[in-house]
GROMACS .gro file of C-alpha atoms in nm:
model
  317
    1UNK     CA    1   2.787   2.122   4.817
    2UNK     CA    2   2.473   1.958   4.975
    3UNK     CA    3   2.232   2.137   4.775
    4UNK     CA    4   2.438   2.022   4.470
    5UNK     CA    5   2.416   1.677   4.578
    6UNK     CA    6   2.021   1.693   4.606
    7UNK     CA    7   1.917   1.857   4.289
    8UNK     CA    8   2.211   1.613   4.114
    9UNK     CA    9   1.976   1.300   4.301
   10UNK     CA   10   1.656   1.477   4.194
   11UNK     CA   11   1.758   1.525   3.867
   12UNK     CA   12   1.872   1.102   3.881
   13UNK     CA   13   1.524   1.018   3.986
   14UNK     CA   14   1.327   1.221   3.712
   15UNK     CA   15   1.576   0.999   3.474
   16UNK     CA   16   1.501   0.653   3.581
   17UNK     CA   17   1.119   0.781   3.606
   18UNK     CA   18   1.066   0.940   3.262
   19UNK     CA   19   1.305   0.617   3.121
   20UNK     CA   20   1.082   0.361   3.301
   21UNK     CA   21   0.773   0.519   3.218
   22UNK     CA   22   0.895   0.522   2.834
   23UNK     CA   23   0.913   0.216   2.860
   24UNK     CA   24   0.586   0.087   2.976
   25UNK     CA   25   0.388   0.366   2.789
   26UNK     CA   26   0.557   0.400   2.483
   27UNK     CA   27   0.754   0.042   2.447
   28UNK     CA   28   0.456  -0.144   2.600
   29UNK     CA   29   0.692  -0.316   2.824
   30UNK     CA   30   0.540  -0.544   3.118
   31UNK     CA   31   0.706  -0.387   3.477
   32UNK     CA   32   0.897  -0.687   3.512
   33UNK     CA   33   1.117  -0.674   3.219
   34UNK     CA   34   1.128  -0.305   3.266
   35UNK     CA   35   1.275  -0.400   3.587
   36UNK     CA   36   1.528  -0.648   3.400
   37UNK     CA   37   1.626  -0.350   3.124
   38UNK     CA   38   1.685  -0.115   3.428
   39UNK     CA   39   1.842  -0.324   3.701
   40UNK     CA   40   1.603  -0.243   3.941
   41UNK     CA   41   1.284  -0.382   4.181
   42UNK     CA   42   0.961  -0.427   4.005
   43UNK     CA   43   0.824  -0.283   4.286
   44UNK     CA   44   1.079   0.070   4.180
   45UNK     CA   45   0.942   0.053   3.867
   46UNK     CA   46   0.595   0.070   3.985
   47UNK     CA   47   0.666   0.403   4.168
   48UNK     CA   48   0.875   0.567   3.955
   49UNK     CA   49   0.630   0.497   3.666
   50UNK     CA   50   0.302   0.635   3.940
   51UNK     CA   51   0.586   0.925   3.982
   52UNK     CA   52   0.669   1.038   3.602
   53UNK     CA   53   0.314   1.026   3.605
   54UNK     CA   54   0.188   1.272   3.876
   55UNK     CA   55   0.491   1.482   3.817
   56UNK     CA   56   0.344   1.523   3.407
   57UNK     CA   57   0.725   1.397   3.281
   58UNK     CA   58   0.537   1.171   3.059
   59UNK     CA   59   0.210   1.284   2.900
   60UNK     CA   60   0.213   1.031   2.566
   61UNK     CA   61   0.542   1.193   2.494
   62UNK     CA   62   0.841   1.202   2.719
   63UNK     CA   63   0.873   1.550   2.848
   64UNK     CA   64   1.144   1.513   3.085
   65UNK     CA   65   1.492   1.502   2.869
   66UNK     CA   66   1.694   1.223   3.036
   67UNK     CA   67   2.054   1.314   3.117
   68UNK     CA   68   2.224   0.994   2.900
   69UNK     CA   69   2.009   1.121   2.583
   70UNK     CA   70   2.133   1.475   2.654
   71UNK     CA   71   2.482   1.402   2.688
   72UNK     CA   72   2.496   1.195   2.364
   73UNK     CA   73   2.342   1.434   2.187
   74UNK     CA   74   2.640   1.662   2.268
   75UNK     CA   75   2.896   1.418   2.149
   76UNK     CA   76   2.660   1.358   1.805
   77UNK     CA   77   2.698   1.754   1.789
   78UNK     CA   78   3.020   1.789   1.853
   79UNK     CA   79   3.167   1.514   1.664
   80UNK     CA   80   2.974   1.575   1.352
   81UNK     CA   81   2.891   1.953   1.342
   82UNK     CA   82   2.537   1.895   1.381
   83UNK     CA   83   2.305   2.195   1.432
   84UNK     CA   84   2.021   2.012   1.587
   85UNK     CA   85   2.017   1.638   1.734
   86UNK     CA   86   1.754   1.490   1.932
   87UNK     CA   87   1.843   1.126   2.085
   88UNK     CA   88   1.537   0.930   2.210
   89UNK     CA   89   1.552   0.682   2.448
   90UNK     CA   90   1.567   0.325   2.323
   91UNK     CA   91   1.297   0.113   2.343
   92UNK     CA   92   1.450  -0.246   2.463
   93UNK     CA   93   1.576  -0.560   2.242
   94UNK     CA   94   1.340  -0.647   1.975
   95UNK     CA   95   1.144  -0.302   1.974
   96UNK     CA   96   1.108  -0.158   1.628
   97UNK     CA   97   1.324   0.182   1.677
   98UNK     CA   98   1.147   0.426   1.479
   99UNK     CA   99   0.884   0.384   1.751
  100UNK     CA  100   1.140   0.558   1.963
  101UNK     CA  101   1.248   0.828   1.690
  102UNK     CA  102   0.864   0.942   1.566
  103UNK     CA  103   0.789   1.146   1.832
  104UNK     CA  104   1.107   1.332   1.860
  105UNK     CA  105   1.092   1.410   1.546
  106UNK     CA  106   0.731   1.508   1.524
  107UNK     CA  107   0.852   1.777   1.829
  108UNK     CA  108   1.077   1.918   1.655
  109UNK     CA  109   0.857   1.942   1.348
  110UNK     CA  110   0.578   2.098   1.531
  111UNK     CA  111   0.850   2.373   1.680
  112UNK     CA  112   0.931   2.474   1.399
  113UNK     CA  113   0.575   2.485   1.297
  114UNK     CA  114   0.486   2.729   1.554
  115UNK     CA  115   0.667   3.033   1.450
  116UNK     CA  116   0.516   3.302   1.305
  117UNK     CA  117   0.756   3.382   1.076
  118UNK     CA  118   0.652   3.156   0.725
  119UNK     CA  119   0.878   2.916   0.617
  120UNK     CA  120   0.885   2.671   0.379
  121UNK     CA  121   0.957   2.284   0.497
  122UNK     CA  122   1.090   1.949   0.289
  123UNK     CA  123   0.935   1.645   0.371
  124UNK     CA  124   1.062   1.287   0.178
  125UNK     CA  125   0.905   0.968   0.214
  126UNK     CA  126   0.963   0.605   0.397
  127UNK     CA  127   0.877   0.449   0.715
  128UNK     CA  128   1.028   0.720   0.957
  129UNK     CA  129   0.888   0.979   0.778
  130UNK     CA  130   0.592   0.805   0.812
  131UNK     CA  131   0.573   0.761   1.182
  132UNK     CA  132   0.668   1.097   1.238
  133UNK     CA  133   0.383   1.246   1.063
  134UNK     CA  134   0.159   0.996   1.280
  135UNK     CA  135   0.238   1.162   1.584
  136UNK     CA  136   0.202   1.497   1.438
  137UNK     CA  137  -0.074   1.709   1.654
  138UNK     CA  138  -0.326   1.927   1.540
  139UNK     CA  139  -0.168   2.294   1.474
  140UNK     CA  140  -0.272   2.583   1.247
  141UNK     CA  141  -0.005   2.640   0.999
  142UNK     CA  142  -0.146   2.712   0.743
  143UNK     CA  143   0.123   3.032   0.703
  144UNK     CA  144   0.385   2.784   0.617
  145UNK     CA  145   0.446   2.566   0.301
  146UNK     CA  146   0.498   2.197   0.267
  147UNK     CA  147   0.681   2.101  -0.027
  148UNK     CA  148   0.784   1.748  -0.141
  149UNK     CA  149   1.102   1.611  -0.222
  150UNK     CA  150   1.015   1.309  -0.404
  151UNK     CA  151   0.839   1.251  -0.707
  152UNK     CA  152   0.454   1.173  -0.686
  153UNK     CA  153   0.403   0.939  -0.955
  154UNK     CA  154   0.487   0.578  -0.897
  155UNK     CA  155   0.613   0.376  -1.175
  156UNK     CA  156   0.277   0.185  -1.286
  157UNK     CA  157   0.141   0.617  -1.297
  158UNK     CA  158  -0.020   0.591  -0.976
  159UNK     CA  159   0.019   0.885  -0.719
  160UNK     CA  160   0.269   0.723  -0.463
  161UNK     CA  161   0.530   0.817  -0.196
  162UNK     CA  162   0.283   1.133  -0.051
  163UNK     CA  163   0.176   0.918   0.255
  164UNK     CA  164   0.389   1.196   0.494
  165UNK     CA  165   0.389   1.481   0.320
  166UNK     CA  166  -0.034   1.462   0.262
  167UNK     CA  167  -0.066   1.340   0.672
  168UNK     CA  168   0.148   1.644   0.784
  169UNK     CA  169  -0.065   1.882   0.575
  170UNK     CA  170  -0.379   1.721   0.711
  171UNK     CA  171  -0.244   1.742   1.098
  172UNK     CA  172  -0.167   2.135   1.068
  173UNK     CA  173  -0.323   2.301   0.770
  174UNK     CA  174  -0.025   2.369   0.562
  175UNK     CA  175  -0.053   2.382   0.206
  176UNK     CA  176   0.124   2.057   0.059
  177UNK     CA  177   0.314   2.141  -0.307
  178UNK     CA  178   0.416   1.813  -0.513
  179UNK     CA  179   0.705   1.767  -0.667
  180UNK     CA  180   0.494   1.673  -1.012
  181UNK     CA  181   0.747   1.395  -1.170
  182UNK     CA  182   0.827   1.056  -1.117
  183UNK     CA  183   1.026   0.903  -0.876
  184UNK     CA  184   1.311   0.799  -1.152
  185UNK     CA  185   1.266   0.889  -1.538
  186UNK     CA  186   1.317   0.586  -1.735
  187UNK     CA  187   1.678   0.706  -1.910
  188UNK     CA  188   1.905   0.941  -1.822
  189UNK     CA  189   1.798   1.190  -2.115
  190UNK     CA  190   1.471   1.258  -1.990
  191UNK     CA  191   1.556   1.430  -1.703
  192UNK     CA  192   1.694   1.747  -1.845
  193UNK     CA  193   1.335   1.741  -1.994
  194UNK     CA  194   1.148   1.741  -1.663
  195UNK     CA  195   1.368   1.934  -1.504
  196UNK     CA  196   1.287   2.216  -1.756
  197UNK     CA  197   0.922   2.219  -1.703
  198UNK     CA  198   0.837   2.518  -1.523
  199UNK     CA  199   0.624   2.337  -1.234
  200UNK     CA  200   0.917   2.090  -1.187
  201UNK     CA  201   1.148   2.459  -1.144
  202UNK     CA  202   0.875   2.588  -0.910
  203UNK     CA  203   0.900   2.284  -0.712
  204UNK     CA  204   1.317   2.273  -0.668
  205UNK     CA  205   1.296   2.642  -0.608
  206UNK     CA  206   1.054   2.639  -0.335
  207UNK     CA  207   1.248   2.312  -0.198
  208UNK     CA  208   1.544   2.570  -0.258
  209UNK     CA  209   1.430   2.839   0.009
  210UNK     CA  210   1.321   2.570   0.264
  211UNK     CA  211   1.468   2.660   0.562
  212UNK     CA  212   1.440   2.269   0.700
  213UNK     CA  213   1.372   1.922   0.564
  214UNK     CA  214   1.319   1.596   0.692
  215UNK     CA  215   1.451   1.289   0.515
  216UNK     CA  216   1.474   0.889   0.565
  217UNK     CA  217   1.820   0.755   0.561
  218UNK     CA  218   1.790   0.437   0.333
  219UNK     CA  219   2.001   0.148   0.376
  220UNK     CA  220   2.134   0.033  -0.040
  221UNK     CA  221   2.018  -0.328  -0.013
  222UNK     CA  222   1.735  -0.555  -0.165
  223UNK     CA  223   1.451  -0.453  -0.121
  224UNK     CA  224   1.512  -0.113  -0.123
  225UNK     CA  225   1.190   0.078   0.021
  226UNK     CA  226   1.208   0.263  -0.338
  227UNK     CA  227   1.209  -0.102  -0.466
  228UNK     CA  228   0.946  -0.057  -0.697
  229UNK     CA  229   1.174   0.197  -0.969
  230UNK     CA  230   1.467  -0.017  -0.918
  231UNK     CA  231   1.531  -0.377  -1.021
  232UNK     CA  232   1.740  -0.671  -0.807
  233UNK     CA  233   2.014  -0.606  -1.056
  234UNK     CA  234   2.016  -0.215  -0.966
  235UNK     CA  235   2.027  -0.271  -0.601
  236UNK     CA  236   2.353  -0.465  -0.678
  237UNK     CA  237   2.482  -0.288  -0.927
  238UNK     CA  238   2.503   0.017  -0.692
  239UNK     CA  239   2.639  -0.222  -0.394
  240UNK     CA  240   2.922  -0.292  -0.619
  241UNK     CA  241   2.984   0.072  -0.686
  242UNK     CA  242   3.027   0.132  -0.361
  243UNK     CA  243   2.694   0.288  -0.249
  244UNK     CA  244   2.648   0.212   0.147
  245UNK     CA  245   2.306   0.403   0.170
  246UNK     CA  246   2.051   0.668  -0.009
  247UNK     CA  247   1.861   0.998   0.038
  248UNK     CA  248   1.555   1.107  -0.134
  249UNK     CA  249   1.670   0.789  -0.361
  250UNK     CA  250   2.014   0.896  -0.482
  251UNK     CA  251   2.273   0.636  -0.358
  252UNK     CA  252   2.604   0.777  -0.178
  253UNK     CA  253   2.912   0.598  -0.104
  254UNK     CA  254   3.080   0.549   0.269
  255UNK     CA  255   3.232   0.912   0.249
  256UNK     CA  256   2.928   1.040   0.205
  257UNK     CA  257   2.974   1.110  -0.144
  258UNK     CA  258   2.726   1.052  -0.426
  259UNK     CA  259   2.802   0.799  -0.657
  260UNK     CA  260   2.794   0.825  -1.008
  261UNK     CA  261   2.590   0.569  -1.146
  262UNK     CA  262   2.303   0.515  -1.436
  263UNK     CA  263   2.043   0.522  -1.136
  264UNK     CA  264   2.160   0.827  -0.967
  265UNK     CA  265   2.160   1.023  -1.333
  266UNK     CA  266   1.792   0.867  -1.385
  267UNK     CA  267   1.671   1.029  -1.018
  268UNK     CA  268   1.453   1.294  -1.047
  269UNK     CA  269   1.360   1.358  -0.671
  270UNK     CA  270   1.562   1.642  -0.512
  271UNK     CA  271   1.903   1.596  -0.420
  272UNK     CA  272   1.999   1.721  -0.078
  273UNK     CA  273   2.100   1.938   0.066
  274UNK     CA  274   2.029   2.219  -0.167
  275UNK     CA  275   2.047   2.558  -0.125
  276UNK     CA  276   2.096   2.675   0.248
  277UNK     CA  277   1.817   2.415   0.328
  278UNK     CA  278   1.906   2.238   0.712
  279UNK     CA  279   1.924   1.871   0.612
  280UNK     CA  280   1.755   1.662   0.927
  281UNK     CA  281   1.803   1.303   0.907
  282UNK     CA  282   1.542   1.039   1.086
  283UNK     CA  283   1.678   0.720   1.126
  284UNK     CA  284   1.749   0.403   1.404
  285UNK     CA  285   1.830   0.056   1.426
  286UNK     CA  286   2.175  -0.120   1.382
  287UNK     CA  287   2.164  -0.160   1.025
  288UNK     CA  288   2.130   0.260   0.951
  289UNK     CA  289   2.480   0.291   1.139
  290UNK     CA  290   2.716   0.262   0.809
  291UNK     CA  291   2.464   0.471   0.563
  292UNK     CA  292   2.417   0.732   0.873
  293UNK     CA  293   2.787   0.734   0.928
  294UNK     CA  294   2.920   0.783   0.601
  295UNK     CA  295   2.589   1.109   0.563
  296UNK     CA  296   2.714   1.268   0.864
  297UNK     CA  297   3.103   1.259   0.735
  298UNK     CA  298   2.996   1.326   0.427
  299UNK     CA  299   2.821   1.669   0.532
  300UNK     CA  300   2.463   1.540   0.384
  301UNK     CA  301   2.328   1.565   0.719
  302UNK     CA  302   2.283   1.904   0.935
  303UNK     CA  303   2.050   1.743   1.223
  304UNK     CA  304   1.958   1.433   1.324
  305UNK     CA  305   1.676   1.272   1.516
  306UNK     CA  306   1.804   0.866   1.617
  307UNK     CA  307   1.793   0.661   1.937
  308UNK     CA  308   2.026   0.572   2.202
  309UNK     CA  309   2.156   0.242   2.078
  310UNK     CA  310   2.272   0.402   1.752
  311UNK     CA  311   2.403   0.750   1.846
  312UNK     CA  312   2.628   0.530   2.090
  313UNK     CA  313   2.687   0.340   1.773
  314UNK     CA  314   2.785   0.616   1.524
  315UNK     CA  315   3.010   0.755   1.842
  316UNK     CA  316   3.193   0.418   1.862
  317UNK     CA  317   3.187   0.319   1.539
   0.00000   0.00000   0.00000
């Protein structure tokens, strides 16, 4: 029973110290409020910052999982059939959340990454996908295969929407493969003609045999961050058919089901999941909870990297 007790207080302590020093390192928090968001001393905070410190449970990233994260992470799991979640501790009021999310997800990038065995990996677009591939480190991987799952031409024929999928490649030496159409063709008959082209095949099949990818989880409202291929009257067009949020660009509804709609027939990025591919969903902040909901019921979604705030959110939602 006593020795219980003590590793059950150690095991407290390494919390508050790798959540306090996320805090100051990673949410640039002054001591004082970190105080105020813990309930504690400033003068606790300065030690158990010095101790997360000499202990290595932060080193840029937070090393030490905190019990809270774990244990919603189970619920997420459990509640939505998830193979893989990762919940990162939330940053305070006011603190952009994908701040929180980009390293997580950049770990469990990089895990996969290391094996041996090649695979092939998904990557879409958008400011989580983004971050993440900021935070990538240096690896050789050049055994595996990035492939897109967005078009790489933006609608004025500039190459667009390869910021993560190019900044990944860079970070471990992993061929990148474009998906070589637009984002959206410009009526709904062109797309059986790109999708006939036997790069645009190559692409899907590659995307096809992926064994994970990593998408954004958009909320449908104005202006989207695929703004530029749809108009003010699209956005509410699909609002009024019921779409709640989008992945890779195609617009589902709050069962998780996509819509069928003039934009969603005019999408040419990949529609997900496909194949046996592991679907892994990055996305925080109050206003992903409905889109992120209505993906996980709808069975869109086979992992998920969020923070604190909304995996409490989805649970109680």
């Amino acid at each position: 029973m006593g020795t219980g007790h003590a590793e059950d207080g150690d095991r407290a302590r390494d919390d508050d110290a790798a959540r306090a020093a996320w805090l100051y390192y990673r949410g640039g928090m002054r001591q004082d409020r970190i105080a105020r968001e813990m309930g504690i001393s400033r003068q606790r905070v300065q030690r158990l910052v010095a101790r997360a410190t000499q202990e290595g449970l932060v080193q840029v990233r937070i090393e030490h999982p905190i019990s809270a994260c774990e244990e919603l992470q189970r619920d997420l799991a459990a509640r939505f059939g998830l193979e893989l979640v990762r919940v990162a501790p939330g940053l305070g009021e006011g603190a952009d959340p994908v701040a929180a999310i980009a390293p997580f997800a950049a770990q469990v990038l990089e895990r996969i990454l290391a094996d041996e065995t090649p695979q092939v990996v998904g990557l879409a677009c958008g400011k989580a996908m983004n971050a993440m591939a900021e935070e990538m480190h240096s690896m050789d991987a050049r055994h595996h295969r990035l492939v897109s799952l967005v078009g790489n031409v933006a609608p004025d024929g500039a190459a667009g929407f390869l910021e993560a999928l190019m900044r990944v490649a860079e970070r471990v030496g992993a061929p990148p493969h474009l998906l070589p159409v637009p984002l959206m063709a410009r009526e709904a008959g062109e797309v059986a003609q790109y999708s006939q082209m036997p790069h645009v095949r190559q692409a899907r099949d590659l995307v096809a045999a992926a064994g994970t990818a990593f998408v954004g989880v958009g909320v449908i409202a104005a202006p989207l961050p695929l703004a530029d291929s749809l108009t003010p009257s699209d956005v509410e067009s699909l609002r009024a058919s019921g779409a709640v949020g989008e992945l890779c660009g195609h617009a589902f509804d709050a069962e998780g089901r996509y819509i069928d709609h003039p934009c969603n027939r005019r999408m040419l990025s990949i529609r997900m999941p496909l194949g046996r591919t592991r679907v892994i969903g990055l996305a925080a902040g109050s206003n992903k909870v409905v889109p992120l909901k209505a993906a996980l019921q709808g069975g869109l979604l086979q992992g998920l990297v969020t923070d604190e705030a909304t995996a409490r959110a989805l649970l109680d939602h």
